Short mmCIF file of C-alpha atoms and ligand atoms in Angstrom, two decimals:
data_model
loop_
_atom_site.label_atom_id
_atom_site.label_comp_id
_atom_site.label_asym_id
_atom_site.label_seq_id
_atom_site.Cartn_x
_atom_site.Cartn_y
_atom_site.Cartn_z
CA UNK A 1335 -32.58 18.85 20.92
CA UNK A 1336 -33.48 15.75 19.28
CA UNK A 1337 -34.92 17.38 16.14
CA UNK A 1338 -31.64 19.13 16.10
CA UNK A 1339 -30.20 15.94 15.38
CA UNK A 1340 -32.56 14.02 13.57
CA UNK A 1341 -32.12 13.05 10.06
CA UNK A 1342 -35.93 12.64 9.69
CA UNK A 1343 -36.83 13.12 5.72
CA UNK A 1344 -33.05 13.55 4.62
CA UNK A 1345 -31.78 11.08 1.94
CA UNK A 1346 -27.92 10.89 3.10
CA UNK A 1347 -25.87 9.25 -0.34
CA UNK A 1348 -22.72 6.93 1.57
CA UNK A 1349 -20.17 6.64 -0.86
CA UNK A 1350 -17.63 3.05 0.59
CA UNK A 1351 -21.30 2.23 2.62
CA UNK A 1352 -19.46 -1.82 2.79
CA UNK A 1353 -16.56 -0.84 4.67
CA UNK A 1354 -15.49 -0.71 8.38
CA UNK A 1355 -16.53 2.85 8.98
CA UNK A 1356 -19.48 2.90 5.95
CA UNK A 1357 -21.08 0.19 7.61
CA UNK A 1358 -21.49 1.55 11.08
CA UNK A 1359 -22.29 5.68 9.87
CA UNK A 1360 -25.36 3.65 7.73
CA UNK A 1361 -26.61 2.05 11.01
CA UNK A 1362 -26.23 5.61 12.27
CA UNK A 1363 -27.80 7.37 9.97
CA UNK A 1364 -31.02 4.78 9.74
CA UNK A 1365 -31.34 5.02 13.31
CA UNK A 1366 -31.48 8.93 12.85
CA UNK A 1367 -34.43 8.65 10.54
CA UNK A 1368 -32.81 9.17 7.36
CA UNK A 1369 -33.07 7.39 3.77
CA UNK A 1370 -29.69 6.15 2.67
CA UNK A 1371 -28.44 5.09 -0.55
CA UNK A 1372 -25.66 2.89 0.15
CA UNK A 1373 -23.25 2.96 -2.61
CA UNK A 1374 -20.22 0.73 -2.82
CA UNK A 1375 -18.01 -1.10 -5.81
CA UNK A 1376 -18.35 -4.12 -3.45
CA UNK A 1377 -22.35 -5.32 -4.27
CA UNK A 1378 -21.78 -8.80 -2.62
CA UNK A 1379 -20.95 -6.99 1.06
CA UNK A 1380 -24.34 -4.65 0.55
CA UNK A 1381 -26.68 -7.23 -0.05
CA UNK A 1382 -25.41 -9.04 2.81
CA UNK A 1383 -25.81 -5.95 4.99
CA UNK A 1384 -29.16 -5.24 3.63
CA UNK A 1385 -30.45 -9.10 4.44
CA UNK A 1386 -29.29 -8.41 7.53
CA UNK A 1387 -32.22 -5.79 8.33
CA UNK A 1388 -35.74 -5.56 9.05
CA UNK A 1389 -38.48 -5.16 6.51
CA UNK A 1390 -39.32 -1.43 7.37
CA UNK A 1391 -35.23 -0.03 7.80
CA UNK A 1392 -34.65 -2.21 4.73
CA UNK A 1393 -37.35 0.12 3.04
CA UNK A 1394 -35.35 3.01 4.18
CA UNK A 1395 -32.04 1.41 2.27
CA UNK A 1396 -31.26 1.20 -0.72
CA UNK A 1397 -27.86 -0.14 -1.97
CA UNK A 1398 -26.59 0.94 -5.29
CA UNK A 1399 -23.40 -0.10 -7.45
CA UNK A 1400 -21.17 2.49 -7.75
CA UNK A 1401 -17.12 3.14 -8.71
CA UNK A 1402 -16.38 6.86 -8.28
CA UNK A 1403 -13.10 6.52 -10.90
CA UNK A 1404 -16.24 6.24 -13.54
CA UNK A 1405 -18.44 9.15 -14.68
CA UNK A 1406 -20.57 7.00 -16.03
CA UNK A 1407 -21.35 4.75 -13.00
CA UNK A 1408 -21.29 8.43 -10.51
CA UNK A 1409 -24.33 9.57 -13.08
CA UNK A 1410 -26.19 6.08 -13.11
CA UNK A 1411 -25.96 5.53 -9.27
CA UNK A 1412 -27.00 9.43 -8.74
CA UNK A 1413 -29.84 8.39 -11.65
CA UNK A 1414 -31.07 5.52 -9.98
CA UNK A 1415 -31.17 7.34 -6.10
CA UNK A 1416 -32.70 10.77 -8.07
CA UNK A 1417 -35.68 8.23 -9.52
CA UNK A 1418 -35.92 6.25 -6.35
CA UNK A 1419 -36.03 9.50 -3.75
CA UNK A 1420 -34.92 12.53 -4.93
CA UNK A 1421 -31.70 14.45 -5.19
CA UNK A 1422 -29.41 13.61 -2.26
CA UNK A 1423 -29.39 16.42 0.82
CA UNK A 1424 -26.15 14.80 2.30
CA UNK A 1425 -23.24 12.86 1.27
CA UNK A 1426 -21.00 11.30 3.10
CA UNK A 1427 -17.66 10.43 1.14
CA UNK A 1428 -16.04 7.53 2.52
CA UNK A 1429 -14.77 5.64 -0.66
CA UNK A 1430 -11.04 5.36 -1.06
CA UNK A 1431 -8.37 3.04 -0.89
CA UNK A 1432 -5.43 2.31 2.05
CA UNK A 1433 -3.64 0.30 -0.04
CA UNK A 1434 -3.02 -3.01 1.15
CA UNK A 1435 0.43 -4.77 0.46
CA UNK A 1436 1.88 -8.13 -0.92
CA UNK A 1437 2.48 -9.67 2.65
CA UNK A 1438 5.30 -11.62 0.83
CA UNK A 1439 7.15 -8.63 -0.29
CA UNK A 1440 9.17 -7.20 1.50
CA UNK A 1441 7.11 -4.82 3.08
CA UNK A 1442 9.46 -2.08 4.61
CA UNK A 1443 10.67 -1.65 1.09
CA UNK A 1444 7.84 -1.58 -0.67
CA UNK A 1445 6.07 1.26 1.12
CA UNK A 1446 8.92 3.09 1.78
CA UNK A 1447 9.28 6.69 -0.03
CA UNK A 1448 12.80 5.63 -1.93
CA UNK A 1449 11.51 1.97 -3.91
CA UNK A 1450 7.60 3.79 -4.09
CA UNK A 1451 5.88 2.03 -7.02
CA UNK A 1452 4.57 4.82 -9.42
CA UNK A 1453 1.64 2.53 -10.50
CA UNK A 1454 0.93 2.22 -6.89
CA UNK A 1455 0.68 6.13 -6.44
CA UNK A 1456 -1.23 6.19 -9.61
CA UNK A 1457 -4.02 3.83 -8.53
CA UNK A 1458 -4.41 5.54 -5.17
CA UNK A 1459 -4.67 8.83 -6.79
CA UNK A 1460 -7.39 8.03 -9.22
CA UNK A 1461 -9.22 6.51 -6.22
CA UNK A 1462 -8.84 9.06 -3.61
CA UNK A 1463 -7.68 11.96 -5.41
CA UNK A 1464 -9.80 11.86 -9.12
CA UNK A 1465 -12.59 9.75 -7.44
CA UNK A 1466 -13.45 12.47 -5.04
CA UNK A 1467 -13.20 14.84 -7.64
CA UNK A 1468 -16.02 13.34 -9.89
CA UNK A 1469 -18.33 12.03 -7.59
CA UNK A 1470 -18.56 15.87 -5.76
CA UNK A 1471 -18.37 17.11 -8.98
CA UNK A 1472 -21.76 15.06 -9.73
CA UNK A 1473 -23.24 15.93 -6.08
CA UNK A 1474 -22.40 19.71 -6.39
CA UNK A 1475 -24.27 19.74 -9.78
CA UNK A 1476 -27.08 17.85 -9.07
CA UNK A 1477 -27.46 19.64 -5.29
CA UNK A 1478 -27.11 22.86 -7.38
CA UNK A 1479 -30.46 22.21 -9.19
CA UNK A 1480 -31.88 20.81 -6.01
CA UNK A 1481 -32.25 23.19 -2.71
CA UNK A 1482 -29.04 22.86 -1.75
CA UNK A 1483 -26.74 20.11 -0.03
CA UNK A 1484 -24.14 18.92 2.46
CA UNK A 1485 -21.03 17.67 1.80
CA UNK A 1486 -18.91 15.38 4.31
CA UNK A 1487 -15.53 14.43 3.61
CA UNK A 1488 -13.49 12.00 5.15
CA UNK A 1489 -9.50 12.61 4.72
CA UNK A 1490 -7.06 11.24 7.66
CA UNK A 1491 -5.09 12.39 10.52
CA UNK A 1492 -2.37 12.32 7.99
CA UNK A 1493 -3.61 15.06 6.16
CA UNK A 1494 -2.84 17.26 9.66
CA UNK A 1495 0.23 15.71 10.33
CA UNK A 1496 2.81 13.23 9.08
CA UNK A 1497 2.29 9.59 10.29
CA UNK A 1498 4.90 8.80 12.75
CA UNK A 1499 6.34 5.95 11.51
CA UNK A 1500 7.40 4.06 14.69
CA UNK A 1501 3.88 2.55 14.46
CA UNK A 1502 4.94 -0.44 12.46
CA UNK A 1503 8.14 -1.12 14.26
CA UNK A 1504 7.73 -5.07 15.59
CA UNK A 1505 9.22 -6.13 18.65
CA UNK A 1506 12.77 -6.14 18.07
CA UNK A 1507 12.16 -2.47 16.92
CA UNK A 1508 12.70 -3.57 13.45
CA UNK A 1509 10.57 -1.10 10.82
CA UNK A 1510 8.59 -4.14 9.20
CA UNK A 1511 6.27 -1.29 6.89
CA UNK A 1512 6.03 2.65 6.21
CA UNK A 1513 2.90 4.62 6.37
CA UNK A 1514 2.94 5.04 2.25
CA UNK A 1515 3.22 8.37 0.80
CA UNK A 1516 0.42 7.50 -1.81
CA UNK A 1517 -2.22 7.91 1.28
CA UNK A 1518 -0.49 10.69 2.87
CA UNK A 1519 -0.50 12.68 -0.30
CA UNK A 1520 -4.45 11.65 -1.62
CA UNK A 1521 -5.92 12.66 1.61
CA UNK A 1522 -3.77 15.72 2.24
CA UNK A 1523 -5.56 17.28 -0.82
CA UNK A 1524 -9.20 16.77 1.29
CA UNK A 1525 -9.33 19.74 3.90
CA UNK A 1526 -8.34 22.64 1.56
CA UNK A 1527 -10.53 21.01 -1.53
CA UNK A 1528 -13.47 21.16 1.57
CA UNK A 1529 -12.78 24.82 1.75
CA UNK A 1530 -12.29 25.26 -1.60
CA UNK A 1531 -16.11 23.93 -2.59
CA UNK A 1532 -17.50 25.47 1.17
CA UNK A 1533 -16.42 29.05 0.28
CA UNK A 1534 -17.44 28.69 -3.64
CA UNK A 1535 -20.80 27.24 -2.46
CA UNK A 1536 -21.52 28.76 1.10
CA UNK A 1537 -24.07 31.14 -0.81
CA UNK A 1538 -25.75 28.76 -2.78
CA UNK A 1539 -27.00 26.42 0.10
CA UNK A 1540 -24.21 23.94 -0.16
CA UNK A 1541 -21.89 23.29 3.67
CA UNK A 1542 -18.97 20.77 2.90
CA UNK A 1543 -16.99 20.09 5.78
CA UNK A 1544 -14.76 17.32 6.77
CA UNK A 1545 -14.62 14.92 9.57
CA UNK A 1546 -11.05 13.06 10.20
CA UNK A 1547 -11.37 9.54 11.96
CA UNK A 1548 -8.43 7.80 13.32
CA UNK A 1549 -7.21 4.67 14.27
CA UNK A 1550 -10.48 2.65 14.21
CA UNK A 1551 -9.90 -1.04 15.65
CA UNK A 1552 -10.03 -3.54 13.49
CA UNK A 1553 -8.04 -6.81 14.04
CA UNK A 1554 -4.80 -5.26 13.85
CA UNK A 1555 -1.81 -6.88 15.43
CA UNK A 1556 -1.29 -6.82 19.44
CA UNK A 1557 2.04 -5.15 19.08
CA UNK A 1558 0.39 -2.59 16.18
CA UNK A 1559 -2.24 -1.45 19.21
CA UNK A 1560 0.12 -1.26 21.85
CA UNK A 1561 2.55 0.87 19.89
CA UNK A 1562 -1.08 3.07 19.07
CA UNK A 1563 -2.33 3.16 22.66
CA UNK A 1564 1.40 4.65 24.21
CA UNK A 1565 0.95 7.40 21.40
CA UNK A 1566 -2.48 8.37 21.83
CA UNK A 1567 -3.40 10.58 24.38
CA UNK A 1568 -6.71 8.56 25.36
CA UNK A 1569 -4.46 6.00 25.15
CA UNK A 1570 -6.98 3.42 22.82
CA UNK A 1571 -7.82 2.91 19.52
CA UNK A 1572 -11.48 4.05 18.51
CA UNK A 1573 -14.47 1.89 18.37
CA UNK A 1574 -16.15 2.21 15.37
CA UNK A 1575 -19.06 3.09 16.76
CA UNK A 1576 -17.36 6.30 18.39
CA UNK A 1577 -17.91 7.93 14.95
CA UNK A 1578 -21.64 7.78 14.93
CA UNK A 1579 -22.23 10.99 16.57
CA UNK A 1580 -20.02 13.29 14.95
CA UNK A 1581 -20.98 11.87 11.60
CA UNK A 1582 -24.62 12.75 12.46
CA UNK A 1583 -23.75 15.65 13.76
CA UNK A 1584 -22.41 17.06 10.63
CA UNK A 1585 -25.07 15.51 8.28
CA UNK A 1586 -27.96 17.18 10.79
CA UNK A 1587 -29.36 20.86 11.04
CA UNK A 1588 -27.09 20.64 14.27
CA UNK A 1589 -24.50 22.12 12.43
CA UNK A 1590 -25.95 24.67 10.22
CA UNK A 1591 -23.32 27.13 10.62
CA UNK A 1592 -20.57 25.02 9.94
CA UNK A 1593 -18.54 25.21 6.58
CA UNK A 1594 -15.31 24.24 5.60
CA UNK A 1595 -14.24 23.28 8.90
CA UNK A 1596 -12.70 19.91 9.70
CA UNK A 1597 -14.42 17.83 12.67
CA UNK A 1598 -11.04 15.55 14.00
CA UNK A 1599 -11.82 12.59 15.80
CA UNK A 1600 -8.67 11.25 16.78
CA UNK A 1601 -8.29 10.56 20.29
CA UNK A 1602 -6.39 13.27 20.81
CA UNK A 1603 -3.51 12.16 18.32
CA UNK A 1604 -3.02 15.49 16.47
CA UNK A 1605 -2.42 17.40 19.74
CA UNK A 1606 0.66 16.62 20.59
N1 NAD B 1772 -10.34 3.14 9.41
C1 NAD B 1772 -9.65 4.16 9.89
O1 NAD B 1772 -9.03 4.08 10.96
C2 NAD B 1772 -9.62 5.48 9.16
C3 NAD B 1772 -8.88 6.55 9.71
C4 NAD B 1772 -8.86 7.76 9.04
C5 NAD B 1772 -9.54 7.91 7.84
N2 NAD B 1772 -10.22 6.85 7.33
C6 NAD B 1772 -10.94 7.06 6.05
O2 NAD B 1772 -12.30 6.71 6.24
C7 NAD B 1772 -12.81 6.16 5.02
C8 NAD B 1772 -13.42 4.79 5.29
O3 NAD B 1772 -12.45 3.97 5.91
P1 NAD B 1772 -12.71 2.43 6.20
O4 NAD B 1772 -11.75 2.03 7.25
O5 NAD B 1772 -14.16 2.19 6.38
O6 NAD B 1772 -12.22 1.80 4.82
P2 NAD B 1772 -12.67 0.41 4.13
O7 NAD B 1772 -11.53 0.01 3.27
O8 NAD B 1772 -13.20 -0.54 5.15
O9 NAD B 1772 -13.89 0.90 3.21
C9 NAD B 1772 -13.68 1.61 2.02
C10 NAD B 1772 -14.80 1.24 1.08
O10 NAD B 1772 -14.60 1.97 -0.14
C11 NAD B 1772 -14.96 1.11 -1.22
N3 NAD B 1772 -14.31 1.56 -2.45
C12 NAD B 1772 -12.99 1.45 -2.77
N4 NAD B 1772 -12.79 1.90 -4.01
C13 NAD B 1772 -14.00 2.31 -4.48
C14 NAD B 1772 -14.45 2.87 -5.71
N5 NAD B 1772 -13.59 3.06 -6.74
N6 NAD B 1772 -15.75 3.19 -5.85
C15 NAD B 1772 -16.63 2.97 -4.81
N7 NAD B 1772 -16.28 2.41 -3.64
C16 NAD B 1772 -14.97 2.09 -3.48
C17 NAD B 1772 -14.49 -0.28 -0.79
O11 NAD B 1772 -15.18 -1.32 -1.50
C18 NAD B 1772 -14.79 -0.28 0.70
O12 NAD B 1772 -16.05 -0.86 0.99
C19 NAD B 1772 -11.65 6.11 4.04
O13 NAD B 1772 -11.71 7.27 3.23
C20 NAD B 1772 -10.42 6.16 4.94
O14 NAD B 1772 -9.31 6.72 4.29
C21 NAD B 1772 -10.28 5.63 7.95
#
């Protein structure tokens, strides 16, 4: 069983490797026995993650620059990895934006559907949306002339259902902020895109599938995770670190025969 799950000899290419959930899936993925190339637009948070391990995993790591709005920086990162390694046999897409508010607006209008800023939805859609598009775009083609791939993506709960919106009430039941329609709508595109490139590339060695994380803790406000924990059927927000496996799973021969299937990992919040 463990050779089922081992990443031993796979070079897995993390797209968002600084972030909450890149950060722990690279720790994962090391520990499995894989190479990663840790790209991020954020160099200053990969060096620090990098100093913070040993000599031989650092050997295993190697953190590359990347912005997936840019062709050019997608074919210089993929450049860099193909001359370091070789062509990547996994990536794992986390990049994309939640977009984070002026706290001194006012926030319930600002996110709310009616006053949506279009440059707002613009931005999250070149991220999200046109970023994805490129950088698997790149990863198909290069995989392509390699033998073969894996592709995970990483869209939201609110691609399955729409966010319910009592979540950001505060404690007089006031709605303080919306769940914005920008996110809603850039990773609502992810699961059918996933079986649009599984069943185009199922034959030609390439699995894409999707995994959908939700609610990972992180600081938020004690009224925020209360509100989360009466909604959720495990009643709890997910440690980070609850994501390992299934990541794993999906980047290892464990899951040969899956394609085009979406992996959720919510805690049970899409089942009722
Ligand atoms: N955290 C959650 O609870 C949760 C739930 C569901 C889905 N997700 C999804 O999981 C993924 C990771 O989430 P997270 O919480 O780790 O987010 P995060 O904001 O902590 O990390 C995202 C990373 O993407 C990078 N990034 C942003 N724009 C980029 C660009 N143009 N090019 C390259 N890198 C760029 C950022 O620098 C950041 O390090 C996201 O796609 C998110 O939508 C997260």
């Amino acid at each position: 069983m463990n050779d089922l799950f081992s990443l031993d000899g796979k070079v897995v290419l993390i797209s968002g490797a600084a972030g909450l959930i890149g950060q722990s899936v690279t720790t994962a993925c090391l520990e499995a026995g894989a190479r990663v190339a840790c790209c991020d637009l954020d160099e200053s948070k990969m060096s620090d993650n990098q100093s913070n391990r040993d000599s031989a995993t650092r050997a295993r790591c190697l953190s590359v620059q990347l912005d997936i709005t840019s062709g050019e920086s997608i074919a210089e990162a993929l450049k860099t990895i193909v001359d370091h390694w070789r062509v990547p046999d996994c990536l794992i897409h986390l990049a994309a934006i939640d977009a984070k508010f002026d706290a001194s607006l006012d926030l319930a209008k600002a996110t709310s559907f009616e006053s949506f800023d279009i440059e707002q939805w613009n931005n999250s859609l070149s991220v999200n949306m046109t970023g994805t598009f490129l950088l698997t775009q790149a990863v198909v083609r290069a995989m392509l002339e390699a033998d073969g791939g894996n592709i995970i993506l990483v869209p939201s709960t609110y691609a399955l259902v729409a966010p319910n919106q009592s979540l950001y009430l505060d404690e007089a039941d006031r709605q303080v902020a919306f769940k914005p329609v920008d996110y809603v709508a850039s990773k609502s595109f992810l699961p059918n895109f996933s079986r649009y490139l599984a069943t185009l590339y199922g034959q030609r060695g390439i699995r894409v599938n999707c995994l959908v994380p939700h609610g990972v803790r992180n600081n938020h406000p004690a009224n925020f995770e209360q509100r989360f924990n009466a909604m959720s059927p495990l009643g709890r927000m997910c440690d980070v670190d609850e994501l390992r496996g299934p990541f794993v799973f999906l980047a290892s021969d464990a899951s040969s025969y899956m394609t085009g299937s979406t992996l959720v990992v919510d805690g049970g919040w899409t089942a009722w």
